[in-house]
Coordinates of C-alpha atoms in Angstrom, one line a residue:
Chain A
M30 CA -24.4 -6.3 -5.3
K31 CA -25.2 -2.8 -4.2
K32 CA -22.1 -2.8 -1.9
A33 CA -19.9 -4.0 -4.8
M34 CA -21.2 -1.3 -7.1
Y35 CA -20.7 1.3 -4.4
Q36 CA -17.1 0.2 -3.8
I37 CA -16.4 0.1 -7.6
F38 CA -17.8 3.6 -7.9
E39 CA -15.6 4.9 -5.0
I40 CA -12.4 3.4 -6.5
A41 CA -13.5 5.0 -9.9
H42 CA -14.1 8.3 -8.1
L43 CA -10.7 8.4 -6.4
T44 CA -9.0 7.4 -9.7
F45 CA -10.9 10.1 -11.6
S46 CA -10.2 12.8 -9.0
D47 CA -6.5 12.1 -9.1
A48 CA -6.0 11.5 -12.9
I49 CA -8.0 14.5 -14.0
R50 CA -5.4 16.7 -12.2
N51 CA -2.5 14.8 -13.8
R52 CA -0.3 17.3 -15.6
I53 CA -0.1 15.1 -18.7
S54 CA -3.7 16.0 -19.4
Y55 CA -3.0 19.7 -19.5
G56 CA 0.1 19.3 -21.6
V57 CA -1.8 17.3 -24.2
F58 CA -4.5 20.0 -24.5
V59 CA -1.8 22.6 -25.2
F60 CA -0.3 20.2 -27.8
L61 CA -3.7 19.7 -29.4
I62 CA -4.3 23.5 -29.6
I63 CA -0.9 23.8 -31.4
I64 CA -1.8 21.0 -33.8
I65 CA -5.2 22.5 -34.6
T66 CA -3.7 26.0 -35.1
T67 CA -1.1 24.5 -37.4
S68 CA -3.7 22.6 -39.4
I69 CA -5.7 25.8 -39.8
A70 CA -2.6 27.6 -41.0
L71 CA -1.8 24.8 -43.4
A72 CA -5.4 24.6 -44.7
S73 CA -5.5 28.3 -45.3
V74 CA -2.7 28.1 -47.8
T75 CA -4.0 25.0 -49.6
M76 CA -6.8 24.6 -52.2
G77 CA -10.0 22.6 -51.5
R78 CA -12.3 22.3 -48.5
T79 CA -10.4 23.7 -45.6
E80 CA -12.9 22.3 -43.0
L81 CA -12.5 18.7 -44.1
M82 CA -8.7 19.1 -44.0
I83 CA -8.9 20.4 -40.5
L84 CA -11.3 17.6 -39.6
D85 CA -9.0 14.8 -41.0
L86 CA -5.9 16.3 -39.3
G87 CA -7.7 16.9 -36.0
L88 CA -9.3 13.5 -35.7
G89 CA -5.9 11.8 -36.5
A90 CA -4.2 14.0 -33.9
I91 CA -6.9 13.2 -31.3
S92 CA -6.5 9.5 -31.9
I93 CA -2.7 9.6 -31.6
L94 CA -2.7 11.8 -28.5
G95 CA -5.6 9.8 -27.0
N96 CA -3.7 6.6 -27.4
L97 CA -0.5 8.1 -25.9
M98 CA -2.5 9.6 -23.0
A99 CA -4.3 6.3 -22.4
I100 CA -1.0 4.3 -22.3
V101 CA 0.9 6.8 -20.2
I102 CA -1.8 7.7 -17.7
T103 CA -3.0 4.1 -17.2
I104 CA 0.4 2.5 -16.8
Q105 CA 1.7 5.4 -14.6
T106 CA -1.4 5.3 -12.4
L107 CA -1.3 1.5 -11.8
Q108 CA 2.5 1.4 -11.4
Q109 CA 2.5 4.3 -8.9
E110 CA -0.2 2.7 -6.9
K111 CA 1.9 -0.4 -6.6
E112 CA 5.1 1.5 -5.7
N113 CA 3.4 3.9 -3.3
R114 CA 1.4 1.1 -1.6
T115 CA -1.9 2.9 -2.2
L116 CA -3.0 -0.3 -3.8
Y117 CA -2.7 -2.1 -0.4
V118 CA -5.0 0.3 1.5
L119 CA -7.5 0.0 -1.3
I120 CA -7.5 -3.8 -1.7
T121 CA -7.6 -4.5 2.0
R122 CA -10.9 -2.6 2.1
L123 CA -12.4 -4.8 -0.7
D124 CA -13.6 -8.4 -0.5
G125 CA -12.5 -9.1 -4.1
R126 CA -9.6 -7.6 -6.1
W127 CA -11.7 -7.5 -9.3
K128 CA -13.5 -4.5 -7.8
Y129 CA -10.3 -2.6 -7.8
L130 CA -9.5 -3.3 -11.4
L131 CA -13.0 -2.6 -12.6
G132 CA -13.1 0.7 -10.5
K133 CA -9.8 1.7 -11.9
F134 CA -11.0 1.1 -15.5
C135 CA -14.2 3.1 -14.9
G136 CA -12.2 6.0 -13.4
L137 CA -9.6 6.1 -16.2
A138 CA -12.3 5.6 -18.9
A139 CA -14.2 8.5 -17.4
V140 CA -11.2 10.8 -17.4
L141 CA -9.9 9.9 -20.8
G142 CA -13.4 9.7 -22.3
L143 CA -14.1 13.2 -21.1
Q144 CA -10.8 14.5 -22.5
I145 CA -11.5 12.9 -25.9
I146 CA -15.0 14.5 -25.9
A147 CA -13.5 17.9 -24.9
M148 CA -10.9 17.6 -27.7
C149 CA -13.5 16.7 -30.3
A150 CA -15.6 19.6 -29.1
L151 CA -12.5 21.8 -29.5
L152 CA -12.0 20.5 -33.0
A153 CA -15.7 21.1 -33.9
L154 CA -15.3 24.7 -32.8
S155 CA -12.2 25.2 -34.9
I156 CA -14.0 23.7 -38.0
L157 CA -17.2 25.8 -37.7
P158 CA -15.7 29.1 -39.1
F159 CA -14.5 27.4 -42.3
G160 CA -17.7 25.7 -43.4
D161 CA -20.2 22.9 -42.8
I162 CA -19.5 19.1 -42.5
Y163 CA -21.8 16.1 -41.9
W164 CA -21.9 16.4 -38.1
L165 CA -23.7 13.1 -37.4
S166 CA -20.8 11.1 -38.9
F167 CA -18.4 13.3 -37.0
I168 CA -20.2 12.5 -33.8
Q169 CA -20.2 8.8 -34.6
A170 CA -16.4 8.9 -35.3
S171 CA -15.8 10.8 -32.0
I172 CA -17.8 8.1 -30.1
A173 CA -15.8 5.4 -31.9
T174 CA -12.5 7.2 -30.9
V175 CA -13.7 7.1 -27.3
I176 CA -14.3 3.4 -27.5
E177 CA -10.9 3.0 -29.2
I178 CA -9.2 4.8 -26.2
W179 CA -11.2 2.7 -23.7
L180 CA -9.9 -0.4 -25.5
V181 CA -6.3 0.9 -25.2
I182 CA -6.9 1.5 -21.5
A183 CA -8.0 -2.1 -21.1
I184 CA -4.9 -3.4 -22.9
A185 CA -2.6 -1.1 -20.8
M186 CA -4.3 -2.3 -17.6
L187 CA -3.8 -5.9 -18.5
F188 CA 0.0 -5.4 -18.8
A189 CA 0.4 -2.7 -16.1
Q190 CA -0.9 -4.9 -13.3
S191 CA 1.1 -8.0 -14.4
S192 CA 4.5 -6.7 -15.4
S193 CA 7.1 -4.0 -14.8
L194 CA 6.8 -0.4 -16.0
F195 CA 9.1 -0.9 -19.0
L196 CA 7.5 -4.2 -20.1
A197 CA 4.0 -2.8 -19.6
I198 CA 4.8 0.1 -22.0
L199 CA 6.6 -2.2 -24.5
F200 CA 3.7 -4.7 -24.6
T201 CA 1.0 -2.1 -24.7
V202 CA 2.6 -0.1 -27.5
S203 CA 3.3 -3.4 -29.4
V204 CA -0.3 -4.6 -29.1
D205 CA -1.6 -1.0 -30.0
I206 CA 0.5 -1.0 -33.2
T207 CA -0.1 -4.6 -34.3
G208 CA -3.8 -4.1 -33.4
R209 CA -4.1 -1.7 -36.3
F210 CA -2.8 -4.3 -38.8
T211 CA -4.7 -7.5 -37.7
S212 CA -6.6 -7.6 -41.1
V213 CA -3.3 -7.3 -42.9
I214 CA -1.9 -10.2 -40.8
Q215 CA -5.0 -12.3 -41.6
Q216 CA -4.7 -11.5 -45.4
F217 CA -1.0 -12.4 -45.3
G218 CA -1.8 -15.7 -43.7
E219 CA -4.5 -16.5 -46.3
Q220 CA -2.0 -16.1 -49.0
A221 CA 0.7 -18.2 -47.3
S222 CA 1.2 -21.8 -48.5
S223 CA 2.3 -23.1 -45.0
T224 CA -0.5 -24.4 -42.9
A225 CA 1.4 -23.6 -39.7
L226 CA 1.8 -19.9 -40.8
R227 CA -1.8 -19.8 -41.8
G228 CA -2.8 -21.1 -38.4
L229 CA -0.5 -18.7 -36.6
T230 CA -1.8 -15.6 -38.4
E231 CA -5.4 -16.8 -37.9
T232 CA -4.8 -17.2 -34.1
M233 CA -3.1 -13.8 -34.0
F234 CA -6.1 -12.3 -35.8
Y235 CA -8.5 -13.6 -33.1
I236 CA -6.3 -13.0 -30.1
L237 CA -5.1 -9.4 -30.8
P238 CA -7.6 -6.6 -30.3
N239 CA -8.5 -5.2 -33.7
L240 CA -8.2 -1.5 -33.2
E241 CA -9.2 -0.8 -36.8
A242 CA -12.6 -2.3 -36.1
V243 CA -13.4 0.7 -33.9
N244 CA -12.0 3.3 -36.3
L245 CA -14.7 5.4 -38.0
R246 CA -12.4 8.3 -38.8
N247 CA -12.2 7.5 -42.5
G248 CA -15.3 9.1 -44.0
A249 CA -16.3 11.1 -40.9
G250 CA -17.7 14.5 -42.0
Y251 CA -17.7 13.3 -45.7
I252 CA -20.8 11.1 -45.5
E253 CA -24.1 12.0 -43.8
S254 CA -23.8 9.1 -41.3
F255 CA -22.4 5.7 -40.9
P256 CA -24.9 2.8 -41.3
A257 CA -26.6 1.9 -38.0
A258 CA -25.4 -1.7 -38.3
Q259 CA -21.7 -0.6 -38.8
F260 CA -21.9 1.8 -35.8
A261 CA -23.6 -0.9 -33.6
N262 CA -20.8 -3.3 -34.7
V263 CA -18.2 -0.8 -33.5
I264 CA -19.9 -0.5 -30.1
M265 CA -20.5 -4.2 -29.7
Y266 CA -17.0 -5.2 -30.7
G267 CA -15.4 -2.5 -28.5
A268 CA -17.6 -3.5 -25.5
S269 CA -17.0 -7.3 -25.8
E270 CA -13.2 -6.8 -26.4
I271 CA -12.9 -4.5 -23.3
A272 CA -15.0 -7.0 -21.2
F273 CA -12.7 -9.9 -22.4
L274 CA -9.5 -8.0 -21.6
L275 CA -10.8 -6.9 -18.2
F276 CA -11.9 -10.5 -17.4
I277 CA -8.4 -11.9 -18.3
G278 CA -6.8 -9.1 -16.2
M279 CA -9.1 -9.9 -13.2
I280 CA -8.2 -13.6 -13.3
I281 CA -4.5 -12.8 -13.3
F282 CA -4.8 -10.0 -10.7
E283 CA -6.9 -12.2 -8.3
R284 CA -4.1 -14.9 -8.2
R285 CA -1.1 -12.6 -8.1
N286 CA 1.1 -12.1 -5.1
L287 CA 1.5 -8.3 -4.7
S288 CA 4.9 -7.1 -3.7
Chain B
M2 CA -6.2 -13.4 27.6
T3 CA -7.5 -15.2 24.5
A4 CA -5.9 -14.8 21.1
L5 CA -7.6 -12.7 18.4
L6 CA -5.2 -13.9 15.7
T7 CA -3.5 -17.2 15.5
V8 CA -1.0 -18.0 12.9
E9 CA 0.2 -21.6 12.5
S10 CA 3.1 -22.9 10.5
L11 CA 3.1 -20.2 7.9
C12 CA 5.4 -20.8 5.0
F13 CA 6.1 -18.3 2.2
S14 CA 8.7 -18.2 -0.6
V15 CA 9.5 -15.8 -3.4
A16 CA 11.0 -16.4 -6.8
T17 CA 14.6 -15.2 -6.7
G18 CA 14.4 -14.0 -10.3
H19 CA 17.2 -16.4 -11.4
V20 CA 15.9 -19.3 -13.5
F21 CA 18.2 -21.9 -12.0
Q22 CA 18.1 -20.8 -8.4
G23 CA 14.4 -21.3 -7.9
S24 CA 12.9 -19.6 -4.8
K25 CA 14.0 -18.1 -1.5
T26 CA 12.2 -19.0 1.7
I27 CA 10.9 -15.9 3.4
L28 CA 8.8 -17.5 6.2
D29 CA 9.6 -20.9 7.5
H30 CA 6.8 -22.4 9.6
V31 CA 6.0 -19.2 11.4
S32 CA 3.6 -19.6 14.3
F33 CA 2.4 -17.0 16.8
Q34 CA -0.6 -15.7 18.6
V35 CA -1.8 -12.1 19.0
P36 CA -3.6 -11.6 22.3
R37 CA -7.0 -9.8 22.2
G38 CA -7.1 -6.2 23.4
A39 CA -3.3 -5.6 23.7
A40 CA -0.5 -4.2 21.6
T41 CA 2.0 -6.6 20.2
A42 CA 5.3 -5.7 18.6
Y43 CA 6.4 -7.7 15.6
L44 CA 10.2 -7.2 15.5
G45 CA 13.0 -8.5 13.4
P46 CA 16.0 -7.3 11.4
N47 CA 15.7 -6.1 7.8
G48 CA 14.7 -9.0 5.6
A49 CA 13.4 -11.1 8.5
G50 CA 10.0 -11.5 6.9
K51 CA 7.8 -9.0 8.8
T52 CA 6.3 -7.2 5.8
S53 CA 5.7 -10.6 4.1
T54 CA 3.7 -11.8 7.1
F55 CA 1.7 -8.6 7.0
R56 CA 1.1 -9.0 3.3
I57 CA -0.2 -12.5 3.9
L58 CA -2.5 -11.4 6.7
C59 CA -3.9 -8.7 4.4
G60 CA -4.5 -11.1 1.6
L61 CA -2.0 -9.4 -0.7
A62 CA 0.1 -12.5 -1.0
A63 CA -0.8 -16.2 -0.5
A64 CA 1.1 -18.4 1.9
A65 CA 2.5 -21.7 0.5
S66 CA 1.2 -23.5 3.6
G67 CA 0.0 -22.9 7.1
S68 CA -3.2 -21.5 8.6
I69 CA -4.5 -18.2 9.9
H70 CA -7.4 -18.0 12.4
F71 CA -9.0 -14.6 13.1
D72 CA -11.5 -14.6 16.1
G73 CA -11.8 -18.3 15.8
Q74 CA -12.6 -18.3 12.1
S75 CA -10.3 -19.7 9.5
V76 CA -9.0 -17.0 7.1
E77 CA -8.2 -17.9 3.5
A78 CA -7.7 -14.7 1.5
G79 CA -6.9 -12.0 4.0
L80 CA -8.5 -10.7 7.2
P81 CA -12.1 -9.5 7.0
P82 CA -12.0 -5.9 5.6
A83 CA -14.6 -4.5 7.9
R84 CA -12.8 -5.7 11.0
F85 CA -9.2 -4.6 10.4
G86 CA -7.2 -1.5 9.6
F87 CA -3.9 -1.6 7.8
M88 CA -1.2 1.0 7.3
P89 CA 1.6 -0.1 4.9
E90 CA 5.2 1.0 5.4
Q91 CA 5.8 4.6 4.2
P92 CA 2.6 5.1 2.2
Y93 CA 2.4 7.9 -0.4
F94 CA -1.2 7.8 -1.7
Y95 CA -2.6 9.9 -4.5
K96 CA -0.4 12.9 -4.9
N97 CA -3.1 15.1 -6.6
L98 CA -5.6 14.6 -3.8
S99 CA -5.9 16.3 -0.4
P100 CA -5.9 14.3 2.8
N101 CA -9.6 15.2 3.2
E102 CA -10.5 13.8 -0.3
L103 CA -8.4 10.7 0.3
L104 CA -9.9 10.0 3.7
Q105 CA -13.4 10.6 2.4
G106 CA -12.9 8.0 -0.4
L107 CA -11.3 5.4 1.9
G108 CA -13.8 6.0 4.6
K109 CA -16.6 5.3 2.1
L110 CA -14.8 2.2 1.0
S111 CA -14.8 1.0 4.6
G112 CA -18.5 1.4 4.7
L113 CA -18.7 4.7 6.7
D114 CA -21.7 6.9 5.9
K115 CA -21.3 10.3 4.4
Q116 CA -22.8 12.2 7.4
S117 CA -20.4 10.8 9.9
L118 CA -17.3 11.0 7.7
T119 CA -16.6 14.8 7.9
P120 CA -16.6 15.1 11.7
R121 CA -14.7 11.8 12.0
I122 CA -12.0 13.0 9.6
A123 CA -11.7 16.3 11.5
E124 CA -11.4 14.4 14.7
W125 CA -8.6 12.2 13.5
A126 CA -6.8 15.1 11.9
E127 CA -6.9 16.8 15.2
K128 CA -5.8 13.7 17.1
L129 CA -2.9 13.1 14.7
E130 CA -2.1 16.8 14.4
F131 CA -2.6 17.3 10.6
S132 CA -5.7 19.6 10.6
D133 CA -3.6 22.3 8.9
I134 CA -2.9 20.2 5.8
L135 CA -6.4 18.7 5.5
Q136 CA -7.2 20.6 2.3
Q137 CA -3.6 20.7 0.9
K138 CA -2.5 18.5 -2.0
L139 CA -0.7 15.3 -0.7
S140 CA 2.2 16.0 -3.0
T141 CA 3.0 19.1 -1.0
C142 CA 2.9 17.3 2.4
S143 CA 6.0 16.0 4.2
K144 CA 6.8 12.4 4.7
G145 CA 5.7 12.6 8.4
Q146 CA 2.5 14.3 7.5
V147 CA 1.6 11.6 4.9
Q148 CA 2.5 9.0 7.6
R149 CA -0.1 10.5 9.9
V150 CA -2.7 10.5 7.1
G151 CA -1.8 6.8 6.6
L152 CA -2.4 6.1 10.2
A153 CA -5.7 8.0 10.2
Q154 CA -7.0 5.9 7.3
A155 CA -6.2 2.7 9.2
L156 CA -8.0 3.8 12.3
M157 CA -10.9 5.9 11.4
H158 CA -13.4 3.1 10.9
Q159 CA -12.6 1.9 14.4
P160 CA -11.5 -1.7 13.5
D161 CA -11.1 -4.5 16.1
F162 CA -7.6 -5.4 14.7
I163 CA -5.0 -2.8 13.7
L164 CA -2.0 -3.8 11.6
L165 CA 0.7 -1.2 11.3
D166 CA 3.9 -1.7 9.3
E167 CA 6.5 0.6 10.7
P168 CA 4.1 3.3 11.9
L169 CA 6.9 5.3 13.6
S170 CA 9.4 5.5 10.8
G171 CA 9.8 8.9 9.3
L172 CA 8.3 10.7 12.3
D173 CA 10.0 13.3 14.5
P174 CA 10.1 12.7 18.3
L175 CA 6.9 14.7 18.7
G176 CA 5.2 12.7 16.0
R177 CA 6.3 9.4 17.6
E178 CA 5.0 10.6 20.9
C179 CA 1.6 11.4 19.3
V180 CA 1.4 8.0 17.5
R181 CA 2.4 6.2 20.7
K182 CA -0.5 7.9 22.5
I183 CA -2.9 7.1 19.7
I184 CA -1.9 3.4 19.7
Q185 CA -2.3 3.3 23.5
A186 CA -5.7 4.9 23.3
E187 CA -6.8 2.3 20.7
V188 CA -5.7 -0.5 23.0
K189 CA -7.7 1.2 25.8
R190 CA -10.7 1.3 23.4
G191 CA -10.4 -2.5 23.1
A192 CA -8.6 -2.8 19.8
T193 CA -5.9 -5.3 19.2
V194 CA -2.7 -3.8 17.7
L195 CA 0.1 -5.7 15.9
F196 CA 2.8 -3.5 14.6
S197 CA 6.4 -3.8 13.3
S198 CA 9.0 -1.3 14.2
H199 CA 12.7 -0.7 14.3
V200 CA 12.3 1.9 17.1
L201 CA 12.6 -0.6 19.9
A202 CA 12.3 1.9 22.7
D203 CA 8.8 2.8 21.5
A204 CA 7.9 -0.8 21.1
E205 CA 9.0 -1.4 24.7
A206 CA 7.0 1.5 26.0
M207 CA 3.8 0.4 24.2
C208 CA 3.7 -3.3 24.0
E209 CA 2.7 -6.0 26.5
N210 CA 3.7 -8.7 24.0
V211 CA 6.6 -9.2 21.6
I212 CA 7.2 -11.5 18.7
V213 CA 10.7 -11.6 17.3
L214 CA 11.4 -12.9 13.9
N215 CA 14.8 -13.7 12.4
D216 CA 15.5 -15.3 9.0
G217 CA 11.9 -16.2 8.6
Q218 CA 11.6 -18.0 11.9
I219 CA 10.1 -17.0 15.2
V220 CA 12.9 -16.7 17.9
F221 CA 10.7 -15.3 20.7
S222 CA 7.0 -14.9 21.2
G223 CA 5.6 -13.9 24.6
K224 CA 5.3 -11.2 27.2
T225 CA 7.7 -8.2 26.9
N226 CA 8.5 -8.5 30.6
S227 CA 9.7 -12.1 30.2
L228 CA 12.1 -11.0 27.5
L229 CA 13.4 -8.0 29.4
N230 CA 13.8 -9.6 32.8
T231 CA 16.9 -11.7 33.1
E232 CA 16.2 -15.0 34.7
E233 CA 18.8 -14.9 37.5
N234 CA 20.0 -11.3 37.9
W235 CA 18.6 -9.1 40.5
I236 CA 19.0 -5.5 41.8
I237 CA 18.7 -4.4 45.4
R238 CA 18.5 -0.7 46.2
A239 CA 19.2 0.4 49.7
R240 CA 20.2 3.6 51.7
W241 CA 22.5 3.8 54.8
A242 CA 22.0 6.4 57.4
D243 CA 24.4 9.3 57.9
D244 CA 26.2 8.6 54.7
Q245 CA 27.7 5.4 56.2
Q246 CA 29.4 2.8 54.0
P247 CA 27.2 -0.3 53.5
A248 CA 28.0 -3.0 56.0
L249 CA 27.6 -6.1 53.9
G250 CA 29.7 -9.2 54.5
T251 CA 33.3 -8.3 54.1
A252 CA 32.7 -5.4 51.8
D253 CA 35.6 -3.4 50.6
I254 CA 33.7 -0.7 48.9
G255 CA 36.4 1.8 48.4
S256 CA 38.8 -0.2 46.4
T257 CA 36.9 -2.9 44.5
D258 CA 33.2 -2.0 44.5
I259 CA 32.5 -5.7 45.4
C260 CA 31.0 -7.0 48.5
T261 CA 31.7 -10.5 49.6
T262 CA 29.1 -12.5 51.5
E263 CA 29.2 -16.1 52.7
V264 CA 27.7 -17.3 49.5
G265 CA 29.7 -15.3 46.9
T266 CA 30.3 -11.7 45.7
A267 CA 27.9 -9.1 44.4
D268 CA 28.6 -5.8 42.6
I269 CA 27.8 -2.7 44.6
Q270 CA 27.8 0.9 43.5
R271 CA 26.6 4.3 44.7
D272 CA 24.1 6.0 42.6
A273 CA 23.7 9.8 42.2
D274 CA 20.8 10.0 44.7
D275 CA 23.0 8.5 47.5
T276 CA 21.4 5.1 47.3
W277 CA 23.4 2.0 46.8
R278 CA 22.7 -0.5 44.0
I279 CA 23.7 -4.1 44.6
T280 CA 23.5 -6.5 41.8
G281 CA 24.1 -10.2 41.8
N282 CA 22.8 -13.5 40.4
T283 CA 22.1 -16.0 43.0
E284 CA 18.9 -16.3 45.0
Q285 CA 20.7 -17.3 48.2
Q286 CA 23.0 -14.3 48.1
R287 CA 20.1 -12.0 47.4
N288 CA 18.2 -13.3 50.4
Q289 CA 21.2 -12.9 52.6
I290 CA 21.8 -9.3 51.6
I291 CA 18.2 -8.4 52.1
H292 CA 18.4 -10.1 55.6
Q293 CA 21.4 -8.0 56.5
I294 CA 19.9 -4.8 55.3
L295 CA 16.7 -5.4 57.2
Q296 CA 18.5 -6.4 60.4
S297 CA 20.7 -3.2 60.5
S298 CA 19.3 -0.2 62.2
H299 CA 21.4 2.1 59.9
S300 CA 20.1 0.7 56.6
Q301 CA 16.8 1.1 54.7
L302 CA 15.7 -1.3 52.0
I303 CA 14.3 0.7 49.0
S304 CA 13.5 -2.0 46.4
V305 CA 14.3 -5.5 45.2
E306 CA 13.7 -6.2 41.5
P307 CA 14.9 -8.4 38.7
E308 CA 17.5 -6.8 36.5
R309 CA 15.9 -5.5 33.3
R310 CA 17.5 -5.2 30.0
T311 CA 16.2 -2.7 27.4
L312 CA 14.3 -4.2 24.5
E313 CA 17.1 -3.2 22.3
Q314 CA 19.6 -5.1 24.4
A315 CA 17.4 -8.1 24.6
F316 CA 16.7 -8.0 20.9
V317 CA 20.4 -7.9 20.0
E318 CA 21.3 -10.7 22.5
L319 CA 18.5 -12.8 21.1
L320 CA 19.6 -12.4 17.5
R321 CA 23.3 -12.8 18.3
G322 CA 22.5 -15.9 20.3
K323 CA 20.5 -17.3 17.4
N324 CA 23.1 -16.5 14.8
S325 CA 26.0 -17.9 16.8

């Protein structure tokens, strides 16, 4: 067990060291600064609470950018390792391919988690001069965004290790988008008269990861804090969905012939 | 010499990608042995199935049928990680890391402790002549330099069995010489090396054993010498005193370069060092010529040896023979 943990840590360490220096990360930071600057400029010419407007725009931008980064970096990293045969020298050192996938997830989760935290800190710094918000709910929403991004990494990993670059991007983006409307799909099914359609929408609701279930951005900064049960639900749902996706990914990856 | 690795009746197919065409056979009942403590070349034309065999040995792909035994133990999902080192063909690795960072990470994955890693990496970097790029980003290194880093990662944990897929491709002549020496040193250490290569001259210089694969089937497996030595052809080298013409049978050296003895004709020609090279293909004729040279007071026998082909010639003949 100790050896397995050590090997997972080493894979995560290699992944982190490489991904943190990926140029996409720096580009995204520049983009975020532009967005925050624009929102400050916009807020200064509008009536109302400027700090809340910056907060809403900023959290939305972080989520969108975080999702894009998670999809691009995860798929790019896994596909490149396949093409460059780095995957081979890693896997031949392990006595179980699952360690590679888990290590990869931990490394990418650390990189992107750190970047989301840094972006949220940057957003907080840009809000401070304009006024006060409820910081606890902001922190809770930031943590939920990190979990959302980790969930997207797990989705991207599932597709990146089992399909081509194009298909991996297509499937991940599709699941990412539909994952925000799973409740709508379920409601649509409930209203349908066809039993088959109801069954289909019900199945889709349970199979697709519900990315809205880990979204606490609505209300962040406006209310003092989210109820503990709601916040715990976000964490529990996120953790169990990530574990499920990784488990499925590991089963596929263990049996796959690598070319 | 006992075998460290025994592969028996290995079969492997891949999906062609066409729904109605099914699959394509890559390896068709491939069987061979890799002798312990020696270098073995795994040769074959492009698409013969060399890399697929290596992938199966590494556990990256599963064979449809057949068995692999490593050191007497049956292997199901790849060779034991602690006992073998693998270098894939033209590896690229993490472009944002330095060779030092990469080797540190891979060394730890192989179970090497932190204290011994730094001097070990420095030692291999020196041996493989990439000390100057040890702290440089891999994206800025040349293909040959990355190739050397790839070789270092396969060897630095001192495995019993070393599997190298095209270790000499992408290297300049100096790099090839360096890698050849490293492989020979590893064999001297007691390691068993199996490598694929298209540079047959290097394989000939390094390997005691050769396995030749064509169209997914083994066409030769055995000692390199037995592939290079032709069965019946021989070469006799001799020198005649005072620049005399060879007195062999009814030789008419000047016009035909053929000497005729009682049992047939043999080719004869003068080499640059004033020795004469006589080549023929019957044992009786060979013995008669040797006898004549030894009997004459004007001639001196230098050597008698079987005629050798280069590995490249043998390889081409083997594959052409198989294809025809």
